[in-house]
Coordinates of C-alpha atoms in Angstrom, one line a residue:
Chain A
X1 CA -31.4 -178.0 100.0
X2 CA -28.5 -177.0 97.7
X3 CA -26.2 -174.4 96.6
X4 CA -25.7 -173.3 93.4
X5 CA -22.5 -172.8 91.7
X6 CA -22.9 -170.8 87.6
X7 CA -19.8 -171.1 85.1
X8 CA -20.5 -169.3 82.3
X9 CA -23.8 -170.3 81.0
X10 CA -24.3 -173.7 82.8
X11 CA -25.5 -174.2 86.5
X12 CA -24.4 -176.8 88.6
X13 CA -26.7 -177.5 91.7
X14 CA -24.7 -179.7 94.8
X15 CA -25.4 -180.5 98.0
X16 CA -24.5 -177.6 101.0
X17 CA -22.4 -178.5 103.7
X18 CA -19.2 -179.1 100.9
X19 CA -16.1 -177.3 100.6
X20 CA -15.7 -175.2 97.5
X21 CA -12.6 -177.4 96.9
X22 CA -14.8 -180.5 97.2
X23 CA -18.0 -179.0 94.9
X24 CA -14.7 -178.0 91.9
X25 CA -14.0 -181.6 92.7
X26 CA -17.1 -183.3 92.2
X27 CA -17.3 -180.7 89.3
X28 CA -14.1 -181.9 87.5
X29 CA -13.4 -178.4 87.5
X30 CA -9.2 -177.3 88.0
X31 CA -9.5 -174.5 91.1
X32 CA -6.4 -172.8 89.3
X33 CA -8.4 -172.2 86.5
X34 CA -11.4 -170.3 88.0
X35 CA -12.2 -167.8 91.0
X36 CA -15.2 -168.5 92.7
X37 CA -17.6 -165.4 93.7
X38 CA -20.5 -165.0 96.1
X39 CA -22.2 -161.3 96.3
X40 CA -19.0 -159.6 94.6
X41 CA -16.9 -161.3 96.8
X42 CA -14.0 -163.7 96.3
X43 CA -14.0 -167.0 98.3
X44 CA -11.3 -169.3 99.0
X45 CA -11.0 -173.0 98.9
X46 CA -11.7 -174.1 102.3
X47 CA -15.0 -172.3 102.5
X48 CA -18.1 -174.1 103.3
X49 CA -20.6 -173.7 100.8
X50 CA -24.3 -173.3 102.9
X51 CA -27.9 -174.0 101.8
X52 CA -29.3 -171.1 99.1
X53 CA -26.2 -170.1 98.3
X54 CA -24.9 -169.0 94.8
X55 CA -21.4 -169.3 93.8
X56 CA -20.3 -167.3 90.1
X57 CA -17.6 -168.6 89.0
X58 CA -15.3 -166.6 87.4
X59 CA -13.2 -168.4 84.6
X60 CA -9.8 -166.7 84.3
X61 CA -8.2 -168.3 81.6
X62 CA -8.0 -166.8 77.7
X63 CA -6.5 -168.3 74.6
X64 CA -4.8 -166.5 71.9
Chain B
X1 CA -11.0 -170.1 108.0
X2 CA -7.6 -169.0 105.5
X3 CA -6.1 -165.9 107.0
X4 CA -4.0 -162.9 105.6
X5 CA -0.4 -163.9 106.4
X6 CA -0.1 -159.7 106.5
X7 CA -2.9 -159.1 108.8
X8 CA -4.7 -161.8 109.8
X9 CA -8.6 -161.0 108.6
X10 CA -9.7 -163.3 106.0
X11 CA -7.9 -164.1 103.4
X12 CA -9.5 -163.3 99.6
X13 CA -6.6 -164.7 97.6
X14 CA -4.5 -168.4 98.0
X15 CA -1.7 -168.6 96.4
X16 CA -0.8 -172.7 96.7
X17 CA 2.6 -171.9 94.1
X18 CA 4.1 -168.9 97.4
X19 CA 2.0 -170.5 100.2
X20 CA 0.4 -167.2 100.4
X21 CA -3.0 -165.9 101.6
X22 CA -3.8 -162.8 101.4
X23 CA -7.0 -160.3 102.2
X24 CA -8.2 -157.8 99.3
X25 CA -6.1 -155.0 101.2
X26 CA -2.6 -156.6 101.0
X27 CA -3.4 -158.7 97.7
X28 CA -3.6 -155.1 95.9
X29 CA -0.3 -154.3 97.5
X30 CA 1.2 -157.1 97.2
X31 CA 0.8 -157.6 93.1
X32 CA 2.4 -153.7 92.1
X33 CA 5.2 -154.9 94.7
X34 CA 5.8 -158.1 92.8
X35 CA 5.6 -156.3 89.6
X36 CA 8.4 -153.5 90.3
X37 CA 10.3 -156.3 91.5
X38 CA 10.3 -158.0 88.6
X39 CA 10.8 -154.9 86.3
X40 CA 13.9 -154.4 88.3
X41 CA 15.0 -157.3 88.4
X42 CA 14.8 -157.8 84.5
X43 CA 16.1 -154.5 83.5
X44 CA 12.7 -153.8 82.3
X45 CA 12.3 -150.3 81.7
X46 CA 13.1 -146.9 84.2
X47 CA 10.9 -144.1 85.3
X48 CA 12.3 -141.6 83.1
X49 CA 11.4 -144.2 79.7
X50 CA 8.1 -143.5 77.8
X51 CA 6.1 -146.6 77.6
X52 CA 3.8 -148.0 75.4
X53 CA 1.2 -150.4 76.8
X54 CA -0.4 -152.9 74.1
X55 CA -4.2 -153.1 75.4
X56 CA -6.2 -155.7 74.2
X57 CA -9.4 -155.0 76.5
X58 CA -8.7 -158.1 78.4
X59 CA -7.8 -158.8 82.0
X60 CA -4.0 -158.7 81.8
X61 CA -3.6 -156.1 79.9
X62 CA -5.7 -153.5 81.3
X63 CA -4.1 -154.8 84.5
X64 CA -0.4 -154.3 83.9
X65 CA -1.7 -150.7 82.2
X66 CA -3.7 -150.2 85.9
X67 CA -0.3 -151.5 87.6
X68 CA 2.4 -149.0 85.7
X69 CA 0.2 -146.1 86.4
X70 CA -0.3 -147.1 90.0
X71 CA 4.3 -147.7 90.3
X72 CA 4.2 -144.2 88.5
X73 CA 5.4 -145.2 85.4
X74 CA 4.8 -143.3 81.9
X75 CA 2.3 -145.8 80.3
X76 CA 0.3 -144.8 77.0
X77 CA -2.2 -147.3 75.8
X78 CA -2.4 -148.9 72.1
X79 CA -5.6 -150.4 71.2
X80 CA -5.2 -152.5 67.8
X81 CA -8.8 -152.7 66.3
X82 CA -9.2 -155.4 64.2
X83 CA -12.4 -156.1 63.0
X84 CA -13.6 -159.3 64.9
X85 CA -17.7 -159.3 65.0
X86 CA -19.0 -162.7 64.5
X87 CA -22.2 -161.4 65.4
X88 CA -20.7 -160.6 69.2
X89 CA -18.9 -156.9 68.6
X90 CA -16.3 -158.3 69.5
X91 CA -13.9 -155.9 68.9
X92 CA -16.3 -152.9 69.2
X93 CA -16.8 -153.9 73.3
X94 CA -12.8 -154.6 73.7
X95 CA -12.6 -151.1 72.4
X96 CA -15.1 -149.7 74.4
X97 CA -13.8 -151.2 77.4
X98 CA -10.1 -149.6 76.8
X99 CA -11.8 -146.4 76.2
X100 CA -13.6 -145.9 79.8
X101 CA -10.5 -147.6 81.3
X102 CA -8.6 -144.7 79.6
X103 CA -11.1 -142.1 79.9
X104 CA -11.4 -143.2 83.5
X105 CA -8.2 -142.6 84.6
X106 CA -6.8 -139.6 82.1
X107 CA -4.8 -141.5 80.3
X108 CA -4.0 -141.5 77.0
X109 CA -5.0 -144.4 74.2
X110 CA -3.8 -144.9 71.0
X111 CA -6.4 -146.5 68.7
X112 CA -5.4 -147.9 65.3
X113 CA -7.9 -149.7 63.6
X114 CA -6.7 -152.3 61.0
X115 CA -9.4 -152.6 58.1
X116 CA -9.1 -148.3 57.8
X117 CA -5.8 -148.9 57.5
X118 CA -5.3 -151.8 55.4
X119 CA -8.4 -151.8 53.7
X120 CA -9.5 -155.3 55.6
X121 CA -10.4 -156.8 58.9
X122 CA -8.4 -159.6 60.4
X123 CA -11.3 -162.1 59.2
X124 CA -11.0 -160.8 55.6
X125 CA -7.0 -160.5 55.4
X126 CA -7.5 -164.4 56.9
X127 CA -9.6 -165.5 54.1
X128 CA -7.4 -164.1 51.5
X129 CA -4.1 -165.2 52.5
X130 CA -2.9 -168.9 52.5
X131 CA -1.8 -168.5 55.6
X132 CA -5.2 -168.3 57.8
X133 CA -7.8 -170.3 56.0
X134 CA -10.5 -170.4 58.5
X135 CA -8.4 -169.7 61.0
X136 CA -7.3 -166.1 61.8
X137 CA -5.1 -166.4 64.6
X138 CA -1.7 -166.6 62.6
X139 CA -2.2 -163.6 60.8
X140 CA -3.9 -161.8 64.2
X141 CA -0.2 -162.4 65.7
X142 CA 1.5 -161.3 62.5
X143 CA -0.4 -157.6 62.0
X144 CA -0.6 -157.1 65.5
X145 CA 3.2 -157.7 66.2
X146 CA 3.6 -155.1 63.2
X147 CA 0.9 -152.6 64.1
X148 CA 3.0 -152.4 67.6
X149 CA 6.4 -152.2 66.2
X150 CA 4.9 -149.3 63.8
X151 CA 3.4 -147.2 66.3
X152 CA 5.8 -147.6 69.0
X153 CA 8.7 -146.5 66.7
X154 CA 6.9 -143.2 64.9
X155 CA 5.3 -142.4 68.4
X156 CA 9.2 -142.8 69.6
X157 CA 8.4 -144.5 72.7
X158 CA 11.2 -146.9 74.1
X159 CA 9.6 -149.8 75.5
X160 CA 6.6 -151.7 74.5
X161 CA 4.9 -153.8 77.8
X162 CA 2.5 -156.6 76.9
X163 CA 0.5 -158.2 79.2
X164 CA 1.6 -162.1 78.9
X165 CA 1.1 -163.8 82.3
X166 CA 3.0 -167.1 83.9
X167 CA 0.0 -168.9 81.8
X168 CA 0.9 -167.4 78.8
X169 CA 4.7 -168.3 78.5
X170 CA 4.9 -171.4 80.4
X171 CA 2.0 -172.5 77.1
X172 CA 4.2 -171.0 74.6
X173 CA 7.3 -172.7 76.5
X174 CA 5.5 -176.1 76.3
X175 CA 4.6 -175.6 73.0
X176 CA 8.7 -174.7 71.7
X177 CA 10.0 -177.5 73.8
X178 CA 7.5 -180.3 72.1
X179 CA 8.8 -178.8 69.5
X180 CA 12.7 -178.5 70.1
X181 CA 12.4 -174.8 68.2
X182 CA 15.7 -173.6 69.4
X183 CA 15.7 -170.1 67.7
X184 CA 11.9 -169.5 69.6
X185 CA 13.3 -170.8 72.7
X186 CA 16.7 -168.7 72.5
X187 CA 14.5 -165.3 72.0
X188 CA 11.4 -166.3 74.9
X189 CA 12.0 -164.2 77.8
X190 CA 10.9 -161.4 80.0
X191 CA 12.4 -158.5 77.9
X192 CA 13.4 -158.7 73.9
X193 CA 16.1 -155.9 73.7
X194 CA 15.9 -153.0 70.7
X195 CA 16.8 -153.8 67.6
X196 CA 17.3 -151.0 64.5
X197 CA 14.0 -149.9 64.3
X198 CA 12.1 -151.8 67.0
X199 CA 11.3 -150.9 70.5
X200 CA 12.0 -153.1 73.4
X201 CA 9.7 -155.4 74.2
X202 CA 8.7 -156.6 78.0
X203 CA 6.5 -158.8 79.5
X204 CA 6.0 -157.8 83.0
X205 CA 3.4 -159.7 84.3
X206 CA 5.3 -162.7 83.2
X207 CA 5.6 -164.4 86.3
X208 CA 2.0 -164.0 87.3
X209 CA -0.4 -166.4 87.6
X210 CA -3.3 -166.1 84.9
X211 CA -5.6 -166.6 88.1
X212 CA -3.1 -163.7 90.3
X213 CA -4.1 -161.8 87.1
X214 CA -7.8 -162.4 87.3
X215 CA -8.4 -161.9 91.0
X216 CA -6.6 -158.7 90.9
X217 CA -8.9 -157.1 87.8
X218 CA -11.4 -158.5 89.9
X219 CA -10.7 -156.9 93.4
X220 CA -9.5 -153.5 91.2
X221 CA -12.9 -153.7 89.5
X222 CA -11.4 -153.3 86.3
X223 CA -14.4 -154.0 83.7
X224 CA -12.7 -156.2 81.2
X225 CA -13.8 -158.6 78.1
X226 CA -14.6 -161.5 79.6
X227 CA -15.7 -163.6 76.4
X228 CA -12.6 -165.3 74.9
X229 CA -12.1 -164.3 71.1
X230 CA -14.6 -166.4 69.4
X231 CA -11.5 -167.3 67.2
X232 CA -9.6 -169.0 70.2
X233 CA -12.2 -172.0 70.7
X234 CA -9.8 -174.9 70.0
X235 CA -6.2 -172.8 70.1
X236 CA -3.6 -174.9 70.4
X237 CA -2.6 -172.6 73.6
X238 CA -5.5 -173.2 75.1
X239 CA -4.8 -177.2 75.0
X240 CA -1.2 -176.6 76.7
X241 CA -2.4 -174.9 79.4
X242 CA -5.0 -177.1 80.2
X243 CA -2.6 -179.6 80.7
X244 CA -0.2 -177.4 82.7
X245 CA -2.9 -176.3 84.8
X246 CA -3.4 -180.3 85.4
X247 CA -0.1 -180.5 86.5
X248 CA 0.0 -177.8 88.4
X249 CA -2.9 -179.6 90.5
X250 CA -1.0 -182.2 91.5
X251 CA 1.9 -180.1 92.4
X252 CA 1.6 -176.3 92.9
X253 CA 4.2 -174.1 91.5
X254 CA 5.3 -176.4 88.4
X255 CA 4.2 -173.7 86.4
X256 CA 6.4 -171.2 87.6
X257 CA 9.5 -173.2 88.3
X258 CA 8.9 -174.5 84.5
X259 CA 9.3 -171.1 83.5
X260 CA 12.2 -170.0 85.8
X261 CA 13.9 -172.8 85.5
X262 CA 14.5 -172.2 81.5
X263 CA 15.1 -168.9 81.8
X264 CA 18.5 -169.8 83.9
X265 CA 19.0 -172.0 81.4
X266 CA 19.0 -169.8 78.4
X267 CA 20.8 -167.6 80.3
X268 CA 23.2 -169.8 80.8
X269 CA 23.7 -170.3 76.8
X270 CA 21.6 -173.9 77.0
X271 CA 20.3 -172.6 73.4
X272 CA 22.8 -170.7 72.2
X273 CA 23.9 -167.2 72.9
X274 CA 21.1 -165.2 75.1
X275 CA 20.2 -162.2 72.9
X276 CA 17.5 -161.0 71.3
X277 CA 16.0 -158.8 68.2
X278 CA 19.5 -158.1 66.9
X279 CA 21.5 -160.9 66.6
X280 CA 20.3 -162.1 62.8
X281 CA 21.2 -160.1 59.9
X282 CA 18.1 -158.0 59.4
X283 CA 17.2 -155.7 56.3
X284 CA 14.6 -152.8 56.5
X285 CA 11.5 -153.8 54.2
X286 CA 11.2 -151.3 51.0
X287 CA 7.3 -151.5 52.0
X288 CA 7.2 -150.5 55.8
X289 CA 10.8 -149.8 56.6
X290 CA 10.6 -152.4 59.8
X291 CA 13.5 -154.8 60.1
X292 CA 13.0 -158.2 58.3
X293 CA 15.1 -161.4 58.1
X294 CA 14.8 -161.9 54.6
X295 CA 15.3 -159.5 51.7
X296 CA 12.0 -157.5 50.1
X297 CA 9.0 -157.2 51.8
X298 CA 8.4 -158.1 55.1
X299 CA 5.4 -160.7 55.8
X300 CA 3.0 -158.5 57.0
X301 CA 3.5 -156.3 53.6
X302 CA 3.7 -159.3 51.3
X303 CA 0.5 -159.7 53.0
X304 CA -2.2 -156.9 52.7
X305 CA -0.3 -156.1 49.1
X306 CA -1.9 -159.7 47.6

């Protein structure tokens, strides 16, 4: 039982049943500075993550 | 569930700074609205203008390129090539990625690629100047700031748009402010006006969110470089918004009331009189002809001519 959340090359595995919000959280990970992504479709904050699922996330900020 | 505050289906985008939520549909409206308004608003540029769009290959700027097209705006696209492999290609994919953008749309691109010009890649004009020892970025800035003053002028277009976002200029705003560098902070702003011999310069994604920036390549399907610059690990922008984007967890908006906030502040002479490109005593450089504060050569010249 988990779900699966990928940022860049490194996987995170968490328990389902969690907001997104809540897995960033656990994560230490700011929500302003990624979008989150399952099947090619954005997902908000509030969404509850299930069993099997895979979230990409999509870090959106660049340096320079 | 967050709804669409438009139509009511599920939302793809929350914006915590507005207290908006909106579904893919009125997202992709709602971001070329914003935009015009802010071009408006800041005297940016007009239909009738040519404009030259500084494409790096990245998110925001083949967004704002995606964006003027969309408004109906003249926009021709300027890649800069400059040489950055480290064993990635780098550059090679940015340009790649500009080209099908271009191609994909009929548009037309403007490619200049430094080394054939200059006879070195940014790595190699790093190494051999004081200035970048290891560490490119400084003289990055420098040619490309020059490369898009060149081209704009002998392509005689009238406005040069980059793609900085809210990110962007709240970092760079931090960053002047730790600093107290009046003279940066008295020429920051949404549009630099024409100076002899220099294009106007705008920045009108400026009050976007890097993350309004992202989901809208995303839900446009632009294909962008999503790899930072391999130069970039440990910029010093990088740092400052990290820490603004920590702030901006604990209280949403601080970003862009950071940034609004000074600009009604400049304008209302907190750093001395609001202008822009014109108000030093500039002289044109005997080796390029662009304006320069100092007399002989301008940096960029003093530069590939070691």
């Amino acid at each position: 039982m988990s779900v699966k959340l990928i940022l860049r090359e490194r996987e995170y595995e968490l328990r389902p049943g969690m907001t997104l919000l809540s897995c960033l959280q656990k994560l230490d990970i700011l929500p302003e500075t990624v979008l989150a992504t399952r099947d090619g479709e954005l997902i908000e904050e509030d969404e509850i993550l299930q069993d099997g699922q895979v979230i990409k996330l999509v870090a959106v900020i660049s340096g320079g | 569930m967050m709804k669409c505050r438009k139509c009511g289906e599920k939302a793809a985008v929350n914006m915590r700074q507005h207290k908006l939520a909106l579904c893919k549909q009125h997202y992709l409206e709602w971001v070329p609205e914003q935009a015009e308004r802010f071009i408006k608003k800041y005297r940016m540029f007009t239909p009738e203008e040519r404009i030259l769009v500084a494409v790096s290959g990245g998110k925001d700027s083949l967004s704002l390129w995606d964006i003027l097209i969309r408004l109906g705006y003249q926009a021709d696209g300027l890649y800069i090539s400059l040489g950055i492999d480290e064993g990635l290609g780098y550059s090679r994919q940015s340009q790649a990625l500009c080209e099908t953008f271009a191609a994909r749309h009929g548009l037309k691109l403007h490619v200049v690629d430094v080394a054939r010009e200059y006879g070195y890649t940014i790595p190699a004009l790093a190494e051999k100047s004081r200035r970048g020892q290891g560490k490119p970025c400084a003289v990055c800035g420098l040619t490309k700031r020059h490369e898009m003053n060149r081209i704009a002028r002998d392509w005689g277009y009238d406005v040069l748009a980059t793609g900085h976002n809210l990110d962007d200029e709240a970092a760079v705003l931090f960053g002047n402010t730790l600093a107290w560098a009046g003279d940066y902070l008295r020429r920051q702003g949404p549009v630099l006006p024409a100076g002899p011999g220099l294009a106007r310069k705008v920045k009108p994604l400026c009050r976007f969110y890097e993350r309004e920036m992202a989901a809208y390549a995303f839900l446009r399907g632009i294909e962008y470089i999503y790899d930072e610059c391999p130069f970039a690990q440990g910029a010093t922008s990088l740092y400052y918004k990290a820490i603004l984007n920590r702030m901006e967890n604990e209280r949403p908006g601080l970003k862009l009331t950071f940034y609004l906030n000074f600009l009604e502040a400049r304008q209302a002479g907190l750093f001395g009189p609001a202008s822009g490109a014109a108000d030093e005593e500039l002289h044109p450089c005997p080796g390029c002809g662009q304006p320069t504060s100092a007399p002989g050569l301008c940096s960029f010249c003093r530069l590939v001519q070691k």
